[in-house]
Protein backbone atom coordinates (compact mmCIF):
# COMPACT_ATOMS: atom_id res chain seq x y z
CA MET A 1 0.00 0.00 0.00
CA ASN A 2 1.02 3.64 -0.29
CA GLN A 3 2.95 5.19 2.53
CA ILE A 4 0.94 7.44 4.86
CA LEU A 5 2.29 10.08 7.18
CA LEU A 6 0.37 12.35 9.54
CA ASP A 7 2.54 14.71 11.56
CA THR A 8 0.82 17.09 13.98
CA SER A 9 3.95 19.07 14.84
CA TYR A 10 4.23 22.74 13.93
CA THR A 11 7.26 25.02 13.93
CA VAL A 12 6.53 28.46 15.33
CA GLN A 13 7.09 31.30 12.86
CA ALA A 14 7.52 35.02 13.37
CA GLY A 15 4.24 36.67 14.26
CA ASP A 16 2.56 33.44 15.35
CA THR A 17 0.26 33.30 18.34
CA LEU A 18 -1.41 30.23 19.80
CA GLU A 19 -4.70 31.51 18.39
CA SER A 20 -3.27 31.89 14.87
CA ILE A 21 -1.64 28.45 15.06
CA ALA A 22 -4.96 26.91 16.14
CA GLU A 23 -6.65 28.68 13.23
CA LYS A 24 -4.11 27.17 10.82
CA GLY A 25 -4.15 23.67 12.28
CA PHE A 26 -7.65 23.20 13.70
CA GLY A 27 -9.53 25.80 11.69
CA ASN A 28 -10.67 27.35 14.97
CA ARG A 29 -8.59 29.85 16.93
CA ASP A 30 -10.59 29.12 20.10
CA ARG A 31 -9.03 25.66 20.26
CA TRP A 32 -5.60 26.99 21.21
CA PRO A 33 -5.71 25.30 24.68
CA GLU A 34 -5.47 21.94 22.86
CA ILE A 35 -1.97 22.79 21.56
CA ARG A 36 0.78 20.94 23.41
CA GLU A 37 4.46 21.60 23.97
CA GLU A 38 7.14 19.03 23.15
CA ASP A 39 7.08 17.77 26.75
CA GLY A 40 3.35 17.09 26.45
CA THR A 41 2.13 19.96 28.62
CA HIS A 42 -0.49 22.38 27.39
CA PHE A 43 0.03 26.11 27.39
CA THR A 44 -1.29 28.33 30.14
CA THR A 45 -2.59 31.82 29.39
CA ILE A 46 0.73 33.26 30.61
CA ASP A 47 2.76 30.83 28.47
CA SER A 48 0.81 31.83 25.39
CA SER A 49 2.68 35.14 25.20
CA HIS A 50 6.11 33.51 25.29
CA LEU A 51 6.27 31.62 22.00
CA GLU A 52 9.70 31.50 20.36
CA VAL A 53 10.43 31.36 16.64
CA GLY A 54 11.59 27.83 15.75
CA GLN A 55 9.83 26.27 18.74
CA THR A 56 8.05 22.98 18.04
CA VAL A 57 4.49 22.57 19.23
CA TYR A 58 1.87 19.87 18.57
CA LEU A 59 -1.74 20.07 17.48
CA PRO A 60 -2.58 16.48 18.41
CA VAL A 61 -5.56 14.45 17.26
CA LYS A 62 -7.61 12.92 20.08
CA ILE A 63 -8.09 9.28 19.08
CA GLY A 64 -9.15 7.88 22.45
CA GLU A 65 -10.50 8.68 25.88
CA ARG A 66 -11.85 7.05 28.97
CA PHE A 67 -15.52 6.66 28.12
CA HIS A 68 -18.37 6.86 30.64
CA PRO A 69 -16.41 7.85 33.77
CA ALA A 70 -18.44 7.71 36.98
CA ALA A 71 -18.11 11.44 37.58
CA GLY A 72 -15.19 12.73 35.56
CA TYR A 73 -12.42 14.78 37.09
CA GLY A 74 -12.54 18.10 38.91
CA LYS A 75 -15.89 17.41 40.53
CA GLY A 76 -17.57 15.22 43.13
CA ASP A 77 -16.98 14.91 46.87
CA ASP A 78 -13.21 15.07 46.36
CA PHE A 79 -13.77 18.73 45.48
CA LEU A 80 -17.00 19.80 47.18
CA SER A 81 -18.80 19.33 50.48
CA ASP A 82 -22.53 19.78 50.99
CA ASP A 83 -22.06 20.28 54.72
CA GLU A 84 -22.09 23.70 56.35
CA LEU A 85 -18.81 23.64 58.24
CA ASN A 86 -17.12 26.07 60.59
CA SER A 87 -13.75 27.48 59.56
CA LEU A 88 -10.65 26.14 61.29
CA SER A 89 -8.87 28.17 63.92
CA PRO A 90 -5.18 29.05 63.28
CA LEU A 91 -4.15 26.55 65.97
CA SER A 92 -6.21 23.77 64.33
CA VAL A 93 -4.64 24.56 60.96
CA LYS A 94 -1.13 24.14 62.38
CA PHE A 95 -2.12 20.92 64.12
CA TYR A 96 -3.64 19.37 61.00
CA GLU A 97 -0.73 20.46 58.83
CA SER A 98 1.68 18.76 61.23
CA LEU A 99 -0.35 15.54 60.99
CA ILE A 100 0.14 15.60 57.23
CA GLN A 101 3.80 16.61 57.21
CA TYR A 102 4.83 14.04 59.84
CA SER A 103 2.55 11.15 58.92
CA PRO A 104 4.22 7.71 59.39
CA ALA A 105 3.18 6.94 55.81
CA ASN A 106 5.79 9.43 54.63
CA LEU A 107 8.51 6.95 55.61
CA ILE A 108 7.47 4.49 52.90
CA LEU A 109 6.52 6.95 50.16
CA ASN A 110 8.69 8.70 47.57
CA ARG A 111 8.85 12.18 49.10
CA LYS A 112 10.25 13.73 45.91
CA ILE A 113 6.91 12.91 44.30
CA ILE A 114 4.50 13.34 47.21
CA GLN A 115 5.91 16.49 48.85
CA PRO A 116 5.28 18.88 45.89
CA LEU A 117 1.68 17.63 45.69
CA ILE A 118 1.12 18.21 49.40
CA GLU A 119 2.63 21.70 49.19
CA HIS A 120 0.49 22.56 46.16
CA PHE A 121 -2.59 21.36 48.04
CA LEU A 122 -1.78 23.27 51.24
CA ARG A 123 -0.99 26.50 49.39
CA GLY A 124 -4.49 26.40 47.94
CA ASN A 125 -3.30 26.82 44.34
CA GLY A 126 -6.02 24.59 42.92
CA GLU A 127 -6.38 24.32 39.11
CA VAL A 128 -4.30 21.74 37.19
CA TYR A 129 -0.90 20.40 38.20
CA GLN A 130 0.89 19.16 35.08
CA HIS A 131 3.51 16.39 35.11
CA ASN A 132 5.34 16.33 31.78
CA ILE A 133 6.77 13.26 30.02
CA GLN A 134 10.05 13.56 31.98
CA ALA A 135 8.36 13.85 35.40
CA SER A 136 9.07 11.25 38.09
CA LEU A 137 5.35 10.59 38.60
CA SER A 138 4.82 9.96 34.88
CA ALA A 139 7.76 7.54 34.82
CA LEU A 140 6.42 5.68 37.86
CA ILE A 141 3.05 5.26 36.15
CA ALA A 142 4.65 3.96 32.95
CA ASP A 143 6.37 1.16 34.91
CA ALA A 144 3.28 0.17 36.91
CA PRO A 145 1.49 -3.12 36.03
CA PRO A 146 -2.03 -1.56 36.07
CA PHE A 147 -1.00 0.98 33.44
CA LYS A 148 0.85 -1.62 31.35
CA GLU A 149 -2.25 -3.84 31.33
CA ALA A 150 -4.46 -0.93 30.24
CA PHE A 151 -1.99 0.10 27.55
CA GLU A 152 -1.98 -3.43 26.12
CA GLN A 153 -5.75 -3.14 25.70
CA VAL A 154 -5.29 0.22 23.97
CA LYS A 155 -2.72 -1.24 21.56
CA TYR A 156 -5.06 -4.14 20.77
CA GLN A 157 -7.91 -1.75 19.98
CA VAL A 158 -5.68 0.35 17.72
CA HIS A 159 -4.62 -2.72 15.76
CA GLU A 160 -8.14 -4.11 15.44
CA GLN A 161 -9.61 -0.78 14.33
CA LEU A 162 -6.89 -0.23 11.74
CA LYS A 163 -7.32 -3.79 10.51
CA SER A 164 -11.09 -3.39 10.20
CA GLN A 165 -10.82 -0.49 7.78
CA GLU A 166 -11.67 -2.19 4.53
CA ASN A 167 -9.48 -0.31 2.09
CA LEU A 168 -5.92 -0.15 3.44
CA ASP A 169 -5.08 2.55 0.92
CA GLN A 170 -7.68 4.81 2.56
CA ILE A 171 -6.87 4.47 6.25
CA ASP A 172 -8.32 7.44 8.09
CA ILE A 173 -6.65 7.90 11.46
CA TYR A 174 -9.38 10.38 12.42
CA ASN A 175 -11.83 7.46 12.56
CA LEU A 176 -10.01 5.78 15.45
CA GLN A 177 -12.13 5.72 18.61
CA ILE A 178 -10.15 4.03 21.35
CA SER A 179 -11.88 3.34 24.66
CA ILE A 180 -9.31 3.64 27.45
CA PRO A 181 -10.18 1.22 30.27
CA HIS A 182 -10.31 2.36 33.87
CA PHE A 183 -7.33 1.36 35.98
CA ALA A 184 -6.25 1.98 39.54
CA PHE A 185 -3.08 1.73 41.61
CA ARG A 186 -3.81 -0.47 44.61
CA PRO A 187 -1.44 -1.87 47.27
CA GLY A 188 0.01 -5.11 46.02
CA LYS A 189 -0.57 -4.13 42.39
CA ALA A 190 1.53 -0.97 42.22
CA ASP A 191 3.96 1.24 44.11
CA LEU A 192 2.48 2.67 47.33
CA THR A 193 3.47 6.16 46.17
CA LEU A 194 1.08 5.78 43.24
CA PHE A 195 -1.68 4.65 45.60
CA ALA A 196 -1.10 7.73 47.76
CA ALA A 197 -0.77 10.18 44.87
CA ILE A 198 -3.42 8.84 42.48
CA SER A 199 -5.23 5.67 43.57
CA GLY A 200 -7.80 5.42 40.75
CA ILE A 201 -7.90 7.64 37.67
CA GLN A 202 -10.78 9.99 36.88
CA GLY A 203 -10.07 10.49 33.18
CA ALA A 204 -7.69 9.75 30.31
CA GLU A 205 -7.02 10.77 26.70
CA LEU A 206 -4.96 9.32 23.87
CA LEU A 207 -3.54 12.16 21.75
CA LEU A 208 -1.87 11.34 18.43
CA LYS A 209 1.35 13.18 17.62
CA GLN A 210 2.39 11.26 14.51
CA PHE A 211 1.11 8.34 12.44
CA LYS A 212 3.12 6.42 9.84
CA ILE A 213 2.44 3.36 7.73
CA ASP A 214 4.85 2.09 5.08
CA SER A 215 4.52 0.06 1.89
CA ASP A 216 4.90 -3.17 3.90
CA ASN A 217 1.89 -2.27 6.07
CA ARG A 218 4.02 -1.59 9.13
CA TYR A 219 2.50 1.18 11.22
CA SER A 220 3.63 3.40 14.05
CA LEU A 221 1.69 5.80 16.26
CA ASP A 222 3.50 8.33 18.42
CA VAL A 223 1.14 9.44 21.20
CA PHE A 224 0.69 11.39 24.39
CA PHE A 225 -1.15 9.21 26.91
CA VAL A 226 -2.70 11.73 29.30
CA ILE A 227 -4.13 10.70 32.68
CA TYR A 228 -6.29 12.91 34.90
CA ASP A 229 -6.83 12.38 38.61
CA ASP A 230 -8.33 14.43 41.44
CA PHE A 231 -5.99 15.23 44.32
CA GLY A 232 -8.70 15.93 46.86
CA PHE A 233 -10.31 14.38 49.90
CA GLY A 234 -13.92 13.25 50.22
CA LYS A 235 -15.77 11.85 53.22
CA THR A 236 -14.82 8.26 52.44
CA ASP A 237 -11.11 9.16 52.54
CA ARG A 238 -11.06 9.92 56.27
CA TYR A 239 -9.63 6.58 57.40
CA SER A 240 -6.30 7.75 58.90
CA PRO A 241 -5.24 10.76 61.01
CA SER A 242 -3.36 12.41 58.14
CA LEU A 243 -6.27 11.96 55.70
CA TYR A 244 -8.73 13.25 58.29
CA ALA A 245 -6.47 16.28 58.67
CA ALA A 246 -6.31 16.81 54.89
CA TRP A 247 -10.10 16.62 54.63
CA ASN A 248 -10.50 19.28 57.31
CA LEU A 249 -7.89 21.57 55.74
CA GLN A 250 -9.67 21.29 52.39
CA HIS A 251 -13.28 21.65 53.49
CA ARG A 252 -12.75 23.94 56.50
CA GLY A 253 -9.49 25.71 55.64
CA LYS A 254 -7.61 27.30 52.74
CA ALA A 255 -6.24 24.12 51.15
CA LYS A 256 -7.70 23.42 47.71
CA PRO A 257 -8.05 20.21 45.72
CA PHE A 258 -6.63 20.14 42.21
CA VAL A 259 -6.42 17.99 39.12
CA ASN A 260 -3.24 16.03 38.53
CA GLU A 261 -2.46 15.73 34.82
CA MET A 262 0.16 13.06 34.09
CA ILE A 263 1.55 12.88 30.56
CA LEU A 264 3.31 9.82 29.13
CA HIS A 265 5.00 9.53 25.75
CA LYS A 266 4.25 6.15 24.17
CA THR A 267 4.69 4.47 20.80
CA ILE A 268 2.38 1.86 19.29
CA VAL A 269 3.71 -0.30 16.48
CA GLY A 270 2.37 -3.20 14.47
CA THR A 271 1.84 -4.73 11.03
CA LEU A 272 -1.37 -5.08 9.07
CA SER A 273 -1.82 -8.13 6.86
CA SER A 274 -1.61 -7.31 3.16
């Protein structure tokens, strides 16, 4: 079959803005938040004014997501409380913060990963905390059996959907609709740091960077595998002193929950029968 190449990268030119790039690539300047940097992170409003000529950015194609999540991310009891609660006193805030900072669980967790998340939570920054493709948390996820099992299912779906397209000369990568299975990081199945930082995911996307297929029907997909998880504390999470403290600081103090966005760079390869 004929060779096919889809490359979503774009080299920034003089005078470009994220809006103008989105207009060129997506046909809609309002889609600029979908543009990603080389490390997989998306641009913030502040970043958008710091584009450099020659910089490579990606306008990826979403070919998969976690369908039918129970609640999605950034919502639910991990973020909100229906109770009318009194605010914490300054003394209570210090006491609860000490319970978190000096929890015995800290002795068995990777503090380089957990500590920045705790500090972000306690500062009340909220919003989205991005972990790019080089981040320690992203690397830990990539090596975890629950993720590897889910990724095998994703690769199988990609192969089967490509194979099912009747005319191999007319493969349309935009028709891929990959359903990312739910997965969780539980004790005994994954590193305890992942259980503490993420537990179960709230959302996921598969974003295509590049697609190639050669004359021998060998294909390759270069993708960002993006995972979303709420770092917040609901009522059911209050099963240890440190978690009880975190719940109180969130729902009665200035600490704010946030969305963890973990970005992995993965490649899917295979061969279609001729």
